[in-house]
PDB file of C-alpha atoms in Angstrom:
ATOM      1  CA  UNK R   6      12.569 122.711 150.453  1.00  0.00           C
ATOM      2  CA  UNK R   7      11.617 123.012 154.337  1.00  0.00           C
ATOM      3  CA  UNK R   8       8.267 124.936 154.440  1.00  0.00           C
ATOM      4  CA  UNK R   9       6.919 124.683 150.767  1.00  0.00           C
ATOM      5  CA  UNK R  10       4.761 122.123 150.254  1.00  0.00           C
ATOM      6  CA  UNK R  11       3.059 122.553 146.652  1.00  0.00           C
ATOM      7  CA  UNK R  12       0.229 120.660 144.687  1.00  0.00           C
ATOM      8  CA  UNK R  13      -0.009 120.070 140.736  1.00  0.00           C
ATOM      9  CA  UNK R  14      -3.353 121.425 140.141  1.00  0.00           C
ATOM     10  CA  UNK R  15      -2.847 121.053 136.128  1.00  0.00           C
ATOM     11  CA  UNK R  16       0.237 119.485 135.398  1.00  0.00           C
ATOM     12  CA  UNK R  17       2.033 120.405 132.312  1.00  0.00           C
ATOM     13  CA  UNK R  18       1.917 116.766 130.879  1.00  0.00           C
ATOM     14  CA  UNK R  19      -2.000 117.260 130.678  1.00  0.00           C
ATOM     15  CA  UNK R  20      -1.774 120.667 128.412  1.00  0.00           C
ATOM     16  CA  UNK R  21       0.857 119.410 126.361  1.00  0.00           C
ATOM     17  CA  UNK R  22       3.476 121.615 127.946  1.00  0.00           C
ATOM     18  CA  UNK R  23       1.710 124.470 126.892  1.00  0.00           C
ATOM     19  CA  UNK R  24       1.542 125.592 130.670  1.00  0.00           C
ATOM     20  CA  UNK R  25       0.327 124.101 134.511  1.00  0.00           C
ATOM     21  CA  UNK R  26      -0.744 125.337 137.233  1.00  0.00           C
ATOM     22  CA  UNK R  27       0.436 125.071 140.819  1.00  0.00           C
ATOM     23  CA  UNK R  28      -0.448 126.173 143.981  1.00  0.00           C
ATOM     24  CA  UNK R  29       1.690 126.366 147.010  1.00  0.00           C
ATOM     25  CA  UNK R  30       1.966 126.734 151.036  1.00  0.00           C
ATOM     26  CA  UNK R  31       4.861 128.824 152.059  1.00  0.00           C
ATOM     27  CA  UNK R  32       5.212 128.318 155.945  1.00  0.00           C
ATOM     28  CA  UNK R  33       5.361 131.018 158.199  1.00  0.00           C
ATOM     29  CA  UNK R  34       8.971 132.851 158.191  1.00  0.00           C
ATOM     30  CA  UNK R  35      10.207 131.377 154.815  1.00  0.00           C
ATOM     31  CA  UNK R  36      12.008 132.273 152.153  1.00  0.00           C
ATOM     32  CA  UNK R  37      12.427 130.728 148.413  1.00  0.00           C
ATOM     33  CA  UNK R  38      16.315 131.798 148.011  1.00  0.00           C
ATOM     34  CA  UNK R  39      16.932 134.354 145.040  1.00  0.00           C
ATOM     35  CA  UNK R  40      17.029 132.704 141.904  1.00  0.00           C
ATOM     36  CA  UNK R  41      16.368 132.224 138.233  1.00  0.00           C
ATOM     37  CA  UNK R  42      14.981 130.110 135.489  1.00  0.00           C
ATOM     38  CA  UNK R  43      16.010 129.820 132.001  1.00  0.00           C
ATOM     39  CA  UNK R  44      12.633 127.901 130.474  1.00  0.00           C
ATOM     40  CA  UNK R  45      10.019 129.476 132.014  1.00  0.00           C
ATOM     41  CA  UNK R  46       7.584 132.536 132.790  1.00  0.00           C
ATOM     42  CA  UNK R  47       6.063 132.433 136.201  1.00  0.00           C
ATOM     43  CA  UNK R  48       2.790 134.191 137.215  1.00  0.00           C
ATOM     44  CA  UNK R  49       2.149 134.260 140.908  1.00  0.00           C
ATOM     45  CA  UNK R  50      -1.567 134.913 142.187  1.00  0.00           C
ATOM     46  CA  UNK R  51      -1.849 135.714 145.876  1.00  0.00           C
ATOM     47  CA  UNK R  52      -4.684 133.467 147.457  1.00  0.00           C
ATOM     48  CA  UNK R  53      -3.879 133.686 151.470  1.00  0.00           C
ATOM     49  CA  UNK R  54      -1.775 136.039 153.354  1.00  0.00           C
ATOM     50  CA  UNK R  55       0.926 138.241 152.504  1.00  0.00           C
ATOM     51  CA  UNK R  56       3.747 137.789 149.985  1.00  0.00           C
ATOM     52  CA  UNK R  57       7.280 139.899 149.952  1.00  0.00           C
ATOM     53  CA  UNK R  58       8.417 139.329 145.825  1.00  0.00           C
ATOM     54  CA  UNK R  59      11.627 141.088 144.716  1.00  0.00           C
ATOM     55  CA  UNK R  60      11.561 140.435 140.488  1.00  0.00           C
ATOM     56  CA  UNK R  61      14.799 142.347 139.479  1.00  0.00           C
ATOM     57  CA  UNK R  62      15.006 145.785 141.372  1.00  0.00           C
ATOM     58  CA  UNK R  63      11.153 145.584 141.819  1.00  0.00           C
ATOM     59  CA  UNK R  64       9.334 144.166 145.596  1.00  0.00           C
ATOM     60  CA  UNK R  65       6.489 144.137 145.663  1.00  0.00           C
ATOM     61  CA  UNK R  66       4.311 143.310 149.055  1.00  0.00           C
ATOM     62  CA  UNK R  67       1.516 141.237 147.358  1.00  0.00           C
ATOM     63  CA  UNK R  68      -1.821 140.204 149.394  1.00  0.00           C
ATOM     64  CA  UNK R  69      -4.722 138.367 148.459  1.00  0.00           C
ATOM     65  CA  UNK R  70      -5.912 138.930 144.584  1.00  0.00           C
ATOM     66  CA  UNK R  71      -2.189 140.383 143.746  1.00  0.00           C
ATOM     67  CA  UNK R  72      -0.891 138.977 140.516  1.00  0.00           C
ATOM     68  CA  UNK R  73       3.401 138.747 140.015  1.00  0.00           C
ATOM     69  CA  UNK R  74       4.830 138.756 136.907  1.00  0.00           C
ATOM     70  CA  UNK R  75       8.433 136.645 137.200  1.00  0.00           C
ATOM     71  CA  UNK R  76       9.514 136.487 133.653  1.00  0.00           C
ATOM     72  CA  UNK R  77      12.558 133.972 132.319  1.00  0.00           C
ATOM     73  CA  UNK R  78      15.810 135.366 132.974  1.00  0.00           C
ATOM     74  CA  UNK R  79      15.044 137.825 135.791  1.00  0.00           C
ATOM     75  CA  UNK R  80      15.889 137.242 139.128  1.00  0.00           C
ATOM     76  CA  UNK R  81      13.227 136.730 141.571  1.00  0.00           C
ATOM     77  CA  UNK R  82      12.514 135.820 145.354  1.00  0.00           C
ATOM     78  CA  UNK R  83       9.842 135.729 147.852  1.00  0.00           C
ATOM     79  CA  UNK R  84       9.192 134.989 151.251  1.00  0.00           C
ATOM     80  CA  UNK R  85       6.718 134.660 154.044  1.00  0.00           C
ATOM     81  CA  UNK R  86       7.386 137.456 156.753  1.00  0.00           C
ATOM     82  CA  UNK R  87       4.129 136.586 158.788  1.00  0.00           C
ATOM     83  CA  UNK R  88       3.598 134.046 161.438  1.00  0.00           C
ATOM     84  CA  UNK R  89       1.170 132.499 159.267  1.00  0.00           C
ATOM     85  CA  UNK R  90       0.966 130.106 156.092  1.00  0.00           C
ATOM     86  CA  UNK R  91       0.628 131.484 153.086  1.00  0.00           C
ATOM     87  CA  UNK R  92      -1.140 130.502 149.625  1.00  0.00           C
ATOM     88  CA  UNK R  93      -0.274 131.284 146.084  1.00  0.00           C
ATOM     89  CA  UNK R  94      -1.506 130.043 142.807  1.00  0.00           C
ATOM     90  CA  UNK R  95       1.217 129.795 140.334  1.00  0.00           C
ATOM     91  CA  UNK R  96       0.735 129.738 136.484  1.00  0.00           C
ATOM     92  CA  UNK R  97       3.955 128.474 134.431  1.00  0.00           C
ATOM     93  CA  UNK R  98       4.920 128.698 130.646  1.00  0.00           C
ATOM     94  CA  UNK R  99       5.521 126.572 129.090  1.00  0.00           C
ATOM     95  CA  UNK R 100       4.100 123.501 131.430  1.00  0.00           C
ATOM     96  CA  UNK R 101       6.903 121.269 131.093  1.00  0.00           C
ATOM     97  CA  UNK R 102       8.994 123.285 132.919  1.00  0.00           C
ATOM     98  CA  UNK R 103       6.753 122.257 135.918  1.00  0.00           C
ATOM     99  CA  UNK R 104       8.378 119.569 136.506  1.00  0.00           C
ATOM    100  CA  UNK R 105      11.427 120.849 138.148  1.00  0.00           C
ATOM    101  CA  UNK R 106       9.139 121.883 141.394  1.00  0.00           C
ATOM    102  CA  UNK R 107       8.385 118.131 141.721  1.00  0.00           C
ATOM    103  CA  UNK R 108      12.366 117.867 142.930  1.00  0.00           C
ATOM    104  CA  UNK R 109      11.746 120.673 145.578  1.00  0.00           C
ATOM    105  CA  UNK R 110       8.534 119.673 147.832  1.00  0.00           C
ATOM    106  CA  UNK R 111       8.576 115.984 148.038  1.00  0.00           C
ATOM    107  CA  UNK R 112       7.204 114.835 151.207  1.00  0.00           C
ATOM    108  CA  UNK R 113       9.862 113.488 153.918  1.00  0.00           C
ATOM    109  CA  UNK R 114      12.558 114.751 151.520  1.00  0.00           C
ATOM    110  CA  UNK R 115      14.783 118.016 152.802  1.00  0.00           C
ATOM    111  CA  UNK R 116      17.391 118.785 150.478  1.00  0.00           C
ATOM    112  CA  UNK R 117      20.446 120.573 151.672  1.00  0.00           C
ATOM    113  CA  UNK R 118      19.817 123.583 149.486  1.00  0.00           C
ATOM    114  CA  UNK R 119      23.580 124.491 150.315  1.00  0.00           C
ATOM    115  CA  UNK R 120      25.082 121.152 148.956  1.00  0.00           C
ATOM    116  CA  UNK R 121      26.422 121.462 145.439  1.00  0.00           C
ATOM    117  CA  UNK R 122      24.759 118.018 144.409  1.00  0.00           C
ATOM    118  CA  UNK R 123      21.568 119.708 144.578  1.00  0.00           C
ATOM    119  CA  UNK R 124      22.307 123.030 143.349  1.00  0.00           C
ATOM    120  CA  UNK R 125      23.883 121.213 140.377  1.00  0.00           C
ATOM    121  CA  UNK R 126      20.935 119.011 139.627  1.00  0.00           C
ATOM    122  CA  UNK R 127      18.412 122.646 139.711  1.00  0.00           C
ATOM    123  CA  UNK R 128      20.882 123.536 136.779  1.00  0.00           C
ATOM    124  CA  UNK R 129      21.029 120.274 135.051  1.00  0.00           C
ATOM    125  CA  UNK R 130      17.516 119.100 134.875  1.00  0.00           C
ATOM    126  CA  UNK R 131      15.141 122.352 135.646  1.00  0.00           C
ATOM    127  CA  UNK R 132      17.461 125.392 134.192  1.00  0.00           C
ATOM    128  CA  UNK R 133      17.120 126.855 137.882  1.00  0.00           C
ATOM    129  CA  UNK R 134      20.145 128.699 138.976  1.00  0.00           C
ATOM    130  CA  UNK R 135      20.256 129.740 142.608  1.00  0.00           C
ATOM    131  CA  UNK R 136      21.928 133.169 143.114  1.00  0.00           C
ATOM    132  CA  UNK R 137      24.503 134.233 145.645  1.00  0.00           C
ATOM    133  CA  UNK R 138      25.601 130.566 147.048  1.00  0.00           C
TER     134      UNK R 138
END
């Protein structure tokens, strides 16, 4: 996805799926479109910056040492309003479900996120399903 770049800092395969840990850049003026996951619990921890999150009917505003709950099922967004990169830790049970961000910040790689090829392989092999497209 144009302007998220994310590193596995634990990947799942090394806890046994029992969770990983990522951390992500979310350029300046970005958004992750509204969306949901059916095999995993997110925790988001602010590092640098400021964060818009909407989890359900809740947004939240988060900056630095702000922890987001984004629990399976609920629908969740968040963008960058600044004109500067942001930074968040992110903390997913279980791990294995990781894997799915690997398809969405590969270097060189810009998927059309409005093609239904890629919306249908979110579904298929992550349990991500983009809302309102």
């Amino acid at each position: 996805m144009p302007g998220l770049e994310i590193e596995f800092e634990i990947p799942g395969d090394a806890t046994g799926g029992a969770f990983a840990i990522l951390e992500f850049t979310l350029g300046p003026r970005r958004l992750v479109p509204p969306h949901t996951h059916v095999e995993e619990d997110e925790l988001s921890y602010v590092l640098e910056g400021e964060v818009g999150f909407r989890v359900g009917d809740t947004v939240t505003i988060a900056r630095p040492g702000t922890y987001v709950q984004k629990p399976r099922g609920i629908q969740h967004t968040f963008w960058n309003g600044t004109d500067h990169p942001v930074r968040v830790m992110e903390v997913l049970l279980p791990g294995s479900a990781a894997e799915g961000f690997r398809g969405v910040s590969v270097p060189g790689r810009i998927p059309n996120v409005h093609s239904d090829e890629w919306v249908q392989e979110l579904v298929d092999q992550y349990g991500v399903t983009l809302i309102g497209r």
